[in-house]
mmCIF file of C-alpha atoms and ligand atoms in Angstrom:
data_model
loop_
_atom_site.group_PDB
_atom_site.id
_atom_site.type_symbol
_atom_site.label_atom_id
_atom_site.label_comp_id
_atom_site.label_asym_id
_atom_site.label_seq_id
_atom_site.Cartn_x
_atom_site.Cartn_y
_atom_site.Cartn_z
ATOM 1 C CA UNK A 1 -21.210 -82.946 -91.718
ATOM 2 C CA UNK A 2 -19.423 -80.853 -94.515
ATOM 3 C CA UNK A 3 -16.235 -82.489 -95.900
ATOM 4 C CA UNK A 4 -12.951 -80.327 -95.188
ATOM 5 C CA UNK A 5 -11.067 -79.158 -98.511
ATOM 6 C CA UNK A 6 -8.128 -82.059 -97.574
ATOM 7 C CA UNK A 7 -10.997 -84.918 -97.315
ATOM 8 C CA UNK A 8 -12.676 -83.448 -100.711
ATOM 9 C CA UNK A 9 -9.484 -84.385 -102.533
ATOM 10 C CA UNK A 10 -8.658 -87.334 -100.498
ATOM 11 C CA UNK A 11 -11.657 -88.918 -101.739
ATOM 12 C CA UNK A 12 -11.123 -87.184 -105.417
ATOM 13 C CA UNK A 13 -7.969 -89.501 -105.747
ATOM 14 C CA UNK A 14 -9.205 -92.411 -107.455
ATOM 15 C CA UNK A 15 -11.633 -90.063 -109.914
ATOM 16 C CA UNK A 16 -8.935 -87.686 -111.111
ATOM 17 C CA UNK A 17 -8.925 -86.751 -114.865
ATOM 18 C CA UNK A 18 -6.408 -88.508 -116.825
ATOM 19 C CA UNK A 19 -8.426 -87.635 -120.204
ATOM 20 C CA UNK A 20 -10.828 -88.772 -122.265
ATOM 21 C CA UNK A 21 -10.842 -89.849 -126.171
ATOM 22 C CA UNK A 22 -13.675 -87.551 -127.684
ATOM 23 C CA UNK A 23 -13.574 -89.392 -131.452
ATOM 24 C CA UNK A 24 -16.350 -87.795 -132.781
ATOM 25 C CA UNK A 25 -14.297 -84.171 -132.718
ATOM 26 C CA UNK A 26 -11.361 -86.133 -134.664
ATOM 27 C CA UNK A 27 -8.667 -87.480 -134.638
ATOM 28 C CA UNK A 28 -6.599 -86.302 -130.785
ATOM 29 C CA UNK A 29 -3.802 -84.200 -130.615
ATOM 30 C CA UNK A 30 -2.110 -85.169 -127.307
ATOM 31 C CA UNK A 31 -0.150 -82.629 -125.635
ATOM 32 C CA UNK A 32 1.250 -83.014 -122.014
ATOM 33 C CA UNK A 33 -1.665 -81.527 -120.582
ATOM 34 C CA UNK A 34 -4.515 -80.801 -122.703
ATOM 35 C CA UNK A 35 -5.693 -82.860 -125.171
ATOM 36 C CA UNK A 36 -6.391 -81.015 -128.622
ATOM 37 C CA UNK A 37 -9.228 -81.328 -131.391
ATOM 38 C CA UNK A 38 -9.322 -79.555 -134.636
ATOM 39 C CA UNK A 39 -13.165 -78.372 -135.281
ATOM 40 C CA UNK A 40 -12.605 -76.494 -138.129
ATOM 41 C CA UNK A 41 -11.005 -73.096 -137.274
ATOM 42 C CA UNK A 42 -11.179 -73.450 -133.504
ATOM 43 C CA UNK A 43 -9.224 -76.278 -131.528
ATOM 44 C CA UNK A 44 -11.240 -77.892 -128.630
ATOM 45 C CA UNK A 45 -8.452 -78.285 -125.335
ATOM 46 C CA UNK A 46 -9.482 -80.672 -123.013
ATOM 47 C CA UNK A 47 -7.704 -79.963 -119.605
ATOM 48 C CA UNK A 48 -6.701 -82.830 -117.808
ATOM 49 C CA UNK A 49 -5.086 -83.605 -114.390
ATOM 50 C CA UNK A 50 -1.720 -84.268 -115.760
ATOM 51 C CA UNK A 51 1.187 -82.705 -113.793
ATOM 52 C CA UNK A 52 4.236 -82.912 -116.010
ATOM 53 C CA UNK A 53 7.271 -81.794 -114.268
ATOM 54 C CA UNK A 54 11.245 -82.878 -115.418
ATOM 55 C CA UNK A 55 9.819 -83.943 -119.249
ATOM 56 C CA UNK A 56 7.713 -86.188 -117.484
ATOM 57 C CA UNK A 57 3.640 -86.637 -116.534
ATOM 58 C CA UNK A 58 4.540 -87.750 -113.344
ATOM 59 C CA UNK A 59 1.220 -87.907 -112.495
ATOM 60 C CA UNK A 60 -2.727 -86.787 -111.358
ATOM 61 C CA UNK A 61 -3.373 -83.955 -109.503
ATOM 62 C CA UNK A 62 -7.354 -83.878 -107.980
ATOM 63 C CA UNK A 63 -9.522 -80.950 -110.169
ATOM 64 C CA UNK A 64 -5.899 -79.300 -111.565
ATOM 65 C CA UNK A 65 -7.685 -79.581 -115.491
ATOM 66 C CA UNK A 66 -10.451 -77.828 -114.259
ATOM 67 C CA UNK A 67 -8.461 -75.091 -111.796
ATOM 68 C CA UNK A 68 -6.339 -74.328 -115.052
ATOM 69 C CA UNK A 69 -8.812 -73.950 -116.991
ATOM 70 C CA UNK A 70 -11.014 -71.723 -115.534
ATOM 71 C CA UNK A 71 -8.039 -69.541 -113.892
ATOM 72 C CA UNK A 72 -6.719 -69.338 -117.650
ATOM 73 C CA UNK A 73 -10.230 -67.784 -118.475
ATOM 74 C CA UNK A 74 -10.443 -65.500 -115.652
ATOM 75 C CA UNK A 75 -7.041 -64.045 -116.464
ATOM 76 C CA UNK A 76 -7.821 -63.996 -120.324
ATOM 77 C CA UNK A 77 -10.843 -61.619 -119.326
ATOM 78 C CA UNK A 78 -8.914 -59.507 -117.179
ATOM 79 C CA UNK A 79 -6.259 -58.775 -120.039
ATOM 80 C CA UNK A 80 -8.163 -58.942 -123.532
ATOM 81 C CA UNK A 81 -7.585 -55.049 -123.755
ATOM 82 C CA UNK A 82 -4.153 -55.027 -124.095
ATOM 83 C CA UNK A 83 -4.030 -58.178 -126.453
ATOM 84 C CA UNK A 84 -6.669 -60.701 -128.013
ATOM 85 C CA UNK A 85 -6.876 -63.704 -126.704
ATOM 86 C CA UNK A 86 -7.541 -67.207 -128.661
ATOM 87 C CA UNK A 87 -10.655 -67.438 -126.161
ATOM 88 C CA UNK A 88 -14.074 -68.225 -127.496
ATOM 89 C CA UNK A 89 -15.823 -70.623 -124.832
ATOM 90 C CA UNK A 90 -16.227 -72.899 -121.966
ATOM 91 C CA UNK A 91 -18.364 -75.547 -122.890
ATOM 92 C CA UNK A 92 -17.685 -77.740 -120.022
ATOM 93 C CA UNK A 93 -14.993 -76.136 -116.451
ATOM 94 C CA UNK A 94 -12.548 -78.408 -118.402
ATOM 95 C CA UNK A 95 -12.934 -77.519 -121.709
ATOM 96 C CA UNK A 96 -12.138 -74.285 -123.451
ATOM 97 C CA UNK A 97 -12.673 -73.569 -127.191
ATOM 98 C CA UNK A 98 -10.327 -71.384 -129.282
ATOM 99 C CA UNK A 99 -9.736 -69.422 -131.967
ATOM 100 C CA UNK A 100 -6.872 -72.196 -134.122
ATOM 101 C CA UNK A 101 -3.615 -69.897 -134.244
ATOM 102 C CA UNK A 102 -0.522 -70.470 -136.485
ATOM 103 C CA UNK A 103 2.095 -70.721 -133.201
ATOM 104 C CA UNK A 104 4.895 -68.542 -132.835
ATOM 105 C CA UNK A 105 7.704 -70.606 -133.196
ATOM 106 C CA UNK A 106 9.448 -69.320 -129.553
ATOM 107 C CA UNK A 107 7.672 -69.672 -125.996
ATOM 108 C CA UNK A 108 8.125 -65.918 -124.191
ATOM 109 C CA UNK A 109 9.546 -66.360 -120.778
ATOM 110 C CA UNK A 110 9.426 -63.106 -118.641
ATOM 111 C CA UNK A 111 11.268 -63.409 -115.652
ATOM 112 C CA UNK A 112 10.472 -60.497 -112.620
ATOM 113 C CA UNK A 113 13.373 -62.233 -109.779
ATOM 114 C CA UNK A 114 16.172 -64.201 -110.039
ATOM 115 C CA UNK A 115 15.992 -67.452 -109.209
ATOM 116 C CA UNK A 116 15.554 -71.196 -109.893
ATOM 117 C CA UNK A 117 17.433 -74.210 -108.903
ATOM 118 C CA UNK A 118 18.726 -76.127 -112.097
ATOM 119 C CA UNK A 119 22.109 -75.660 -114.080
ATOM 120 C CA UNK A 120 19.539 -73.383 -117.042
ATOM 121 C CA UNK A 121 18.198 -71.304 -114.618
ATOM 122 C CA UNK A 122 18.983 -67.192 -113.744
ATOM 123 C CA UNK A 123 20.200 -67.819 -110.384
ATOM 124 C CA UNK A 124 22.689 -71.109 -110.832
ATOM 125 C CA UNK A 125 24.114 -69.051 -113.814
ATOM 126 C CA UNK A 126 24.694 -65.650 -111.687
ATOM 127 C CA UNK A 127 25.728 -67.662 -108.443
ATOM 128 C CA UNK A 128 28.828 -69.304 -110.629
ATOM 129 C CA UNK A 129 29.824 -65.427 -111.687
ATOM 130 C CA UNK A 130 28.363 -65.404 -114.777
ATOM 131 C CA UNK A 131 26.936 -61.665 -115.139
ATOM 132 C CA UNK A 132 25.991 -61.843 -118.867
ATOM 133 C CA UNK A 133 23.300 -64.570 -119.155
ATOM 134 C CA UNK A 134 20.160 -64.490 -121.945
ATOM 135 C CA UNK A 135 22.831 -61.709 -124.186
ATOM 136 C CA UNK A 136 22.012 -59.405 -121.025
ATOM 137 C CA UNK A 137 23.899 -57.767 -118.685
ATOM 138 C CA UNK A 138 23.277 -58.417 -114.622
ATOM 139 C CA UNK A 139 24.786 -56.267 -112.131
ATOM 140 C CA UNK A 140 26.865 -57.734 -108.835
ATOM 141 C CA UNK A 141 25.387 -57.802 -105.397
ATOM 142 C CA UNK A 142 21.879 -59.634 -106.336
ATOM 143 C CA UNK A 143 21.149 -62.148 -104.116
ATOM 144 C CA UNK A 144 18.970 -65.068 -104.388
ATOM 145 C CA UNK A 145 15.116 -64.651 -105.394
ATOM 146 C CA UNK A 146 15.630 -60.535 -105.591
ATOM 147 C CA UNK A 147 13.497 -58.679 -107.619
ATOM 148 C CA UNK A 148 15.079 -57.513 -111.190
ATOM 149 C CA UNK A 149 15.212 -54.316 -111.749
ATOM 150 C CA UNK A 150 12.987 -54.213 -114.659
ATOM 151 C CA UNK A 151 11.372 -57.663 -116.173
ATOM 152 C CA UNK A 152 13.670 -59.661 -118.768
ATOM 153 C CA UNK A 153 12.389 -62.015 -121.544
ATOM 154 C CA UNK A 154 14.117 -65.023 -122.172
ATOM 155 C CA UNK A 155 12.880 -66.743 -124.993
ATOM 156 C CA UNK A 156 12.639 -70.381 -125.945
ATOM 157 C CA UNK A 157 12.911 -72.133 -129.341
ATOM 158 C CA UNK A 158 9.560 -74.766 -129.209
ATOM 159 C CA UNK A 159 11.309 -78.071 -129.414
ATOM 160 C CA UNK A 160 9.330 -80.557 -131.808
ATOM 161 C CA UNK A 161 7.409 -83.599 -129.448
ATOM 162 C CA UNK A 162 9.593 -84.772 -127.015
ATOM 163 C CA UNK A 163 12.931 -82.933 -127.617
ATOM 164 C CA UNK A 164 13.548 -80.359 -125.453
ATOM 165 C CA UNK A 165 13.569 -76.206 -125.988
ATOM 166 C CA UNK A 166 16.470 -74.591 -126.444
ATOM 167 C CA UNK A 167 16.943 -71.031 -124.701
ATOM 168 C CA UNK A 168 17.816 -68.604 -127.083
ATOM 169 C CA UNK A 169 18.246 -64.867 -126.818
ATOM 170 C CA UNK A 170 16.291 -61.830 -127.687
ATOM 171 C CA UNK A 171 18.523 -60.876 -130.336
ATOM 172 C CA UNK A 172 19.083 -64.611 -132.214
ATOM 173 C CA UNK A 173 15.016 -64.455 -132.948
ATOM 174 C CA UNK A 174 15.333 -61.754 -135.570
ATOM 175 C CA UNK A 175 19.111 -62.788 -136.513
ATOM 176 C CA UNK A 176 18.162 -66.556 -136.541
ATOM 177 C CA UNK A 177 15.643 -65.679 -138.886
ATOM 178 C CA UNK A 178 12.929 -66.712 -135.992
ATOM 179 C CA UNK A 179 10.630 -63.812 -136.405
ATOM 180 C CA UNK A 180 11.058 -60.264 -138.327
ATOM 181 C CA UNK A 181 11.949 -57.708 -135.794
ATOM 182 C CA UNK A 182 8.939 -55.841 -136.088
ATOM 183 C CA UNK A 183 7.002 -58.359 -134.937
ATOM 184 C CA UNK A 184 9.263 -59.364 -132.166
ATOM 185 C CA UNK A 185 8.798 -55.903 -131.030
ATOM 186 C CA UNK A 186 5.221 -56.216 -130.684
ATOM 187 C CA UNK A 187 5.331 -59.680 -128.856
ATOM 188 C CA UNK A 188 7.998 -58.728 -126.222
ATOM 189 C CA UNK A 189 5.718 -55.632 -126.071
ATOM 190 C CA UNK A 190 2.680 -57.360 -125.298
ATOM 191 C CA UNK A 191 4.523 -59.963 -122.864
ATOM 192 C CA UNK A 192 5.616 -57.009 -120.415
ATOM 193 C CA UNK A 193 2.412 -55.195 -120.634
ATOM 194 C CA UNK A 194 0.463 -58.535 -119.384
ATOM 195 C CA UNK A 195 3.067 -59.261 -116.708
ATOM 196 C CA UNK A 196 2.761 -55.530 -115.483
ATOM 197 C CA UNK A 197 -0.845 -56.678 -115.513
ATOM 198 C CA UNK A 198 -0.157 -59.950 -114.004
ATOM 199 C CA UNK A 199 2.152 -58.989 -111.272
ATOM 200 C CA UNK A 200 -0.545 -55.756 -110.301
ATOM 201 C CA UNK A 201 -3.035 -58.160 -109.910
ATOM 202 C CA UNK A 202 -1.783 -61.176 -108.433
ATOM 203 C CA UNK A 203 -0.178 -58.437 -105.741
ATOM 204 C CA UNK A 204 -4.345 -57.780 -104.638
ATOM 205 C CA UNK A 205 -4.794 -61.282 -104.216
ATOM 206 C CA UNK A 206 -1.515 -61.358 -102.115
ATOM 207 C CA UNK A 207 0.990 -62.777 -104.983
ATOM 208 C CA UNK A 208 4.143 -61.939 -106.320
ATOM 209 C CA UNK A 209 4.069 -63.187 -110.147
ATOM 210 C CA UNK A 210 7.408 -64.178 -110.324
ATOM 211 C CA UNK A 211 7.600 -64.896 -113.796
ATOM 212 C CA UNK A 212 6.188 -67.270 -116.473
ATOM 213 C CA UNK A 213 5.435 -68.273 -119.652
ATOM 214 C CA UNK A 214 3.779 -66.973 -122.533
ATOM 215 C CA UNK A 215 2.629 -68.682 -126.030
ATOM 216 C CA UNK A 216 1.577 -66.364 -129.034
ATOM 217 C CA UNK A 217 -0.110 -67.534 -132.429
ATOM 218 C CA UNK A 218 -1.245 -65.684 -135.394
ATOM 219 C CA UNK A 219 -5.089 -66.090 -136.166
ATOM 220 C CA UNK A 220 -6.054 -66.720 -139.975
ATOM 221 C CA UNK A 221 -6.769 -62.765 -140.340
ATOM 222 C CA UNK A 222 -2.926 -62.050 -139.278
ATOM 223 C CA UNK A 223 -3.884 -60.965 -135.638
ATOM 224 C CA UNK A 224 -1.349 -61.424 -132.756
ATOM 225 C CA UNK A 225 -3.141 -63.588 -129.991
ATOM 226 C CA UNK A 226 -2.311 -64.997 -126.592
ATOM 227 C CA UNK A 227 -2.923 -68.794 -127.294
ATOM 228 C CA UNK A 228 -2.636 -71.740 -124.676
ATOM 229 C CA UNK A 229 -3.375 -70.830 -121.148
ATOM 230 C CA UNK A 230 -2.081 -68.217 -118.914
ATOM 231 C CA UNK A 231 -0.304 -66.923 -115.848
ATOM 232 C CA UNK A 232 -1.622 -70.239 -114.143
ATOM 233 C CA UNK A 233 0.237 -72.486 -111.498
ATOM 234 C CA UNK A 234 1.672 -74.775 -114.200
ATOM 235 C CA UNK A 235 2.835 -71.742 -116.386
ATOM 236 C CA UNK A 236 4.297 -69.298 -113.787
ATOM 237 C CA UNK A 237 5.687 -69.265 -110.115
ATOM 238 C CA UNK A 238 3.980 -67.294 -107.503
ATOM 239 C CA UNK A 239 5.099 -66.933 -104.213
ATOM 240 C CA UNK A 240 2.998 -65.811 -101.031
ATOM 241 C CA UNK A 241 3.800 -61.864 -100.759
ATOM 242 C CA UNK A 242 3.051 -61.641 -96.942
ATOM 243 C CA UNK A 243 6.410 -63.950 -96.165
ATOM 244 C CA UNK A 244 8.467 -63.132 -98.777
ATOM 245 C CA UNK A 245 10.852 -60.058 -97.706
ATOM 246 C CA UNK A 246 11.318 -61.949 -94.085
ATOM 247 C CA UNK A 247 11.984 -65.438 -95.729
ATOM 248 C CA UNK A 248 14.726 -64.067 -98.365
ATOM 249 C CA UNK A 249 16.089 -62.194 -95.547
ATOM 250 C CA UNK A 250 16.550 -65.285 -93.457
ATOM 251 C CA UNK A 251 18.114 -66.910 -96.260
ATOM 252 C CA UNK A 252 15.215 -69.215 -96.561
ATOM 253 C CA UNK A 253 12.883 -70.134 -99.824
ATOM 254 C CA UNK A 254 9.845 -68.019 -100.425
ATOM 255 C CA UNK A 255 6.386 -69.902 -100.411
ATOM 256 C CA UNK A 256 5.712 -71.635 -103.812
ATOM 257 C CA UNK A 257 1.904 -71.625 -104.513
ATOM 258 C CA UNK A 258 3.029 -73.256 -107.770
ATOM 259 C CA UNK A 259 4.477 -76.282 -109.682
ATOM 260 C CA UNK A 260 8.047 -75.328 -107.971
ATOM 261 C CA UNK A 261 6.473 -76.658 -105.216
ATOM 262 C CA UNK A 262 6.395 -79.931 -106.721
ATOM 263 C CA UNK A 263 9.607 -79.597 -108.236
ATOM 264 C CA UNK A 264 11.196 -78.776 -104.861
ATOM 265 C CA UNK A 265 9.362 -81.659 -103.167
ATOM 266 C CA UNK A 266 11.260 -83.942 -105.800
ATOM 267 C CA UNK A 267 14.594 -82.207 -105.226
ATOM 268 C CA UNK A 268 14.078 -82.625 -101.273
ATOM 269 C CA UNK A 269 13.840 -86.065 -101.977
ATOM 270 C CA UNK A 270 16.712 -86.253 -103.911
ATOM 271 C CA UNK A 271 15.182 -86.348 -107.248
ATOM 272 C CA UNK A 272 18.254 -84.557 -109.259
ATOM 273 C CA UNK A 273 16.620 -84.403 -112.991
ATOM 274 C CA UNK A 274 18.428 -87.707 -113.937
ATOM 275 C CA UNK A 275 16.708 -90.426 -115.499
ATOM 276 C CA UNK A 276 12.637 -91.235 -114.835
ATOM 277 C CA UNK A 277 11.627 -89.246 -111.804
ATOM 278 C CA UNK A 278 9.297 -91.506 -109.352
ATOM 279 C CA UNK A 279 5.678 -90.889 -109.641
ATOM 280 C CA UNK A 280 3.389 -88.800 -107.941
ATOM 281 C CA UNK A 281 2.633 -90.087 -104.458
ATOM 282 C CA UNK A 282 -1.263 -89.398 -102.935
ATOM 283 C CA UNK A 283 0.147 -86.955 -100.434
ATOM 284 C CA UNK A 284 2.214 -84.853 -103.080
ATOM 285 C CA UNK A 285 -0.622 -84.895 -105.240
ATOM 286 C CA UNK A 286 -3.312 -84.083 -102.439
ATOM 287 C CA UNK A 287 -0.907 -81.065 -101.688
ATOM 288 C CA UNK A 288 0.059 -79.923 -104.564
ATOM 289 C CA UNK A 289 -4.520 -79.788 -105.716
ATOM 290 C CA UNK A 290 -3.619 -77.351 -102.206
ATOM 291 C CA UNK A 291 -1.377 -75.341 -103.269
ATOM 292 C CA UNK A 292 -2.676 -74.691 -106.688
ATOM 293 C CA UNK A 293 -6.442 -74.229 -105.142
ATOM 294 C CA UNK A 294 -5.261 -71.481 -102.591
ATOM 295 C CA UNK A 295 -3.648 -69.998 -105.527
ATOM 296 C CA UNK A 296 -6.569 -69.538 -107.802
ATOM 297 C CA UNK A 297 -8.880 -68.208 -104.668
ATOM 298 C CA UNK A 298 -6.160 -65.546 -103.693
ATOM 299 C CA UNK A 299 -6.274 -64.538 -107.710
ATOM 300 C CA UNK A 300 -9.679 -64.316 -108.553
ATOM 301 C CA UNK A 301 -10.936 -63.911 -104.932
ATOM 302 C CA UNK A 302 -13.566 -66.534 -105.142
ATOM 303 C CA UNK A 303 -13.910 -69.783 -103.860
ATOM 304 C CA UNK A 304 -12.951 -72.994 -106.114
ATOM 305 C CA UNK A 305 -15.986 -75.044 -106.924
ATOM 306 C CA UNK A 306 -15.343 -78.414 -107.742
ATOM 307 C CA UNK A 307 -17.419 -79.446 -110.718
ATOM 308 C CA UNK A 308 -19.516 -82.252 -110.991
ATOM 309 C CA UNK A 309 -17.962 -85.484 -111.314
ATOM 310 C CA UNK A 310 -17.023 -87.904 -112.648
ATOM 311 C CA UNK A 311 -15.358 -86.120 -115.151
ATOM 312 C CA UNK A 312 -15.012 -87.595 -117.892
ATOM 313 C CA UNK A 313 -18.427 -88.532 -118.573
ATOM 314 C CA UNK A 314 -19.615 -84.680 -118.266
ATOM 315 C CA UNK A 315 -16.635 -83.462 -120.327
ATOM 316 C CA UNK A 316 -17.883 -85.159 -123.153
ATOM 317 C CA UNK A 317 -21.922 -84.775 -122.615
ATOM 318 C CA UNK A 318 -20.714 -81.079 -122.863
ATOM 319 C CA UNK A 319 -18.921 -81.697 -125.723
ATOM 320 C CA UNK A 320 -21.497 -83.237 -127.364
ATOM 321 C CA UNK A 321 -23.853 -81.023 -126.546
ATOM 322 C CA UNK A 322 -21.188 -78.231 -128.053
ATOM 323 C CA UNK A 323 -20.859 -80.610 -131.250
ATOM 324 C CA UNK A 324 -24.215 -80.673 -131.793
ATOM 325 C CA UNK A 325 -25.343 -76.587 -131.418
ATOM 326 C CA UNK A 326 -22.354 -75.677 -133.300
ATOM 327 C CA UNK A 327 -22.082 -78.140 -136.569
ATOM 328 C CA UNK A 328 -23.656 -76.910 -139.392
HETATM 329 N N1 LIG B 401 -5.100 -71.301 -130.086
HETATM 330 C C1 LIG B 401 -4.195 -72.224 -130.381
HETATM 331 N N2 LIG B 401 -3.892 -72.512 -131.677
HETATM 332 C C2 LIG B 401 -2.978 -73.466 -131.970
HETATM 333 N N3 LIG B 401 -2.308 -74.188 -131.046
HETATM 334 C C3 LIG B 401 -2.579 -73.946 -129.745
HETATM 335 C C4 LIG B 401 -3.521 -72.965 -129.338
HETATM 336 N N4 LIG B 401 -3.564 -72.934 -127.991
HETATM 337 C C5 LIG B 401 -2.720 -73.866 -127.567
HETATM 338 N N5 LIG B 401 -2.096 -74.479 -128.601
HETATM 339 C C6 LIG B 401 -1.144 -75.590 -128.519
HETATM 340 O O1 LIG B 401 -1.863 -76.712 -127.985
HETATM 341 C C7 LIG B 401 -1.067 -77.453 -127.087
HETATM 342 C C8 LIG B 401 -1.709 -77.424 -125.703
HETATM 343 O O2 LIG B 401 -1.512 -78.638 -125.028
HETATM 344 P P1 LIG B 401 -0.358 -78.822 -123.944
HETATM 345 O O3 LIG B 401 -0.728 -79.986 -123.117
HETATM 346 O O4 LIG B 401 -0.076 -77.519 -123.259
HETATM 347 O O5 LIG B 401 0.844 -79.201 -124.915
HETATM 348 P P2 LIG B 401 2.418 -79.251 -124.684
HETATM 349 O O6 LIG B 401 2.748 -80.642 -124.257
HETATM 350 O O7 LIG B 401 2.959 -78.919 -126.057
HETATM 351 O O8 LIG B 401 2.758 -78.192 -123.663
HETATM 352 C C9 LIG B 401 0.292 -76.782 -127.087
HETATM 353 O O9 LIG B 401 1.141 -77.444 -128.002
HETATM 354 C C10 LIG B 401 0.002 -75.361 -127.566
HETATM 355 O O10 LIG B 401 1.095 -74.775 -128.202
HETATM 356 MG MG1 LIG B 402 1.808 -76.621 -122.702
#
């Protein structure tokens, strides 16, 4: 008897992918979800099944690292025309190889509805009466989760490890000194051309791309390139198209196939964003792997295949395997 999709990641709980230490690429560069190697001019990320949420990991979700990683790819191939991507391999469903940028110092936020629950977000800031927010100008009569009129960026300062980002606006990058304006041209540019991509084809799949989360880098030659992941579950919000005009309407949420989902989970249990959040529980986690699996089939249109397991010891066979072709 075949396994249902719930069972698969029932029994995936105790193997989910907290990480693995890879010494022979060097020395690890932790971040909250992938763990980083320098090889020389590319940078190894290892995707694991950390779910941070609130500044925290609160804990493992069953085959996220690998979900991310391979919807990052899939999205990278269906937008390399309109910029390069830091893309070079998959080695391993977890693992993807990349061109080593110079990071922009500012995370590119484009935002396509208003919404969002905490006291930074579009929505809390409109609902008080605030109708300049980000240095722009909102008009009156939006309501909860509406579509903007056009797309806004809302850029973020990259805090240093562990502090957090500080939301600036458009105008303080080039008069903080940030980046020249030329070049913040091209960025904000690029970021609305990829979420006119992003939102066109999430819609085929059945999607709104609601907004999300961009990081650029500069390769050694001086080329702008999309660097980290993108337009995934952890980086953007998506909600289900079919039930979103009736739910709004109703005065009701729209259906998060996302990390809000988690966050809202939290908030319904009267999480508030003080102090350490609980962890994960098996059922959030089992739900959330749900959510975010349903959201990469309705993307791509094909069916998630879990990878081999366990995990950690194939991550770093293909790594090794990748080490050894590649050294010279
Ligand atoms: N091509 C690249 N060149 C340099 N840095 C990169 C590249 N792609 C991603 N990064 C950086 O690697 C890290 C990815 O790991 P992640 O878990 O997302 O970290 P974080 O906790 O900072 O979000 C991020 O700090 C990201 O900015
Ligand atoms: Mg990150």
């Amino acid at each position: 008897m075949t396994q249902s999709l719930h069972e698969t990641l029932v029994a995936q709980l105790p193997h989910r992918f907290e990480g693995a230490d890879l010494d022979f690429l060097g020395d690890k560069i932790a971040g909250k979800v992938r763990d980083n190697y320098r090889v020389d001019d590319q940078r190894v990320l290892v995707v694991s099944d950390r779910l941070s949420a609130f500044d925290h990991i609160l804990g493992l979700v069953p085959f996220k690292g690998q979900l991310l990683n391979q919807l990052a790819a899939w999205w990278f191939a269906q937008t390399h025309d309109i910029v390069p991507n830091h893309l070079i391999a998959l080695p391993d469903p977890n693992v993807t190889v990349a061109q080593e940028c110079q990071p922009l110092p500012v995370e590119v936020v484009v935002r396509g509805y208003i919404t969002g629950v905490t006291t930074t977000a579009l929505w809390y800031q409109y609902a008080q009466g605030n109708r300049h927010i980000y240095g722009m100008d909102f008009p009156d009569g939006l309501q909860k989760n509406e579509r903007l009129p056009q797309p806004i960026i809302t850029p973020t300062t990259k805090a240093a490890h562990g502090g957090h980002d500080e939301r600036i606006t458009s105008a303080e990058v080039v008069t903080r000194g940030i980046m020249d304006e030329a070049a913040w041209d091209e960025v904000q540019e690029a970021a609305l051309t990829l979420f006119a991509r992003g939102q066109a084809l999430a819609a085929q799949g059945g999607l709104l791309l609601v907004d999300t989360k961009y990081e650029f880098g500069v390769a050694p030659d001086g080329t702008l390139m999309l660097i980290d992941e993108m337009h995934t579950p952890d980086s953007s919000r998506f909600w289900l198209a079919e039930s979103y005009e009736a739910r709004i309407a109703a005065g009701a949420e729209p259906e998060n196939y996302d990390k809000e989902y988690v966050r809202l989970r939290y908030a319904a249990n009267g999480y508030r964003g003080e102090g350490e959040p609980p962890p994960l529980s098996d059922g959030l986690a089992v739900a959330a792997a749900e959510r975010y699996i349903a959201c990469y089939e309705m993307l791509t249109g094909e069916r998630f295949v879990p990878a081999e397991q366990p995990t950690a010891p194939r991550v770093e066979a293909s790594l090794r395997a990748w080490w050894e072709e590649n050294r010279d």
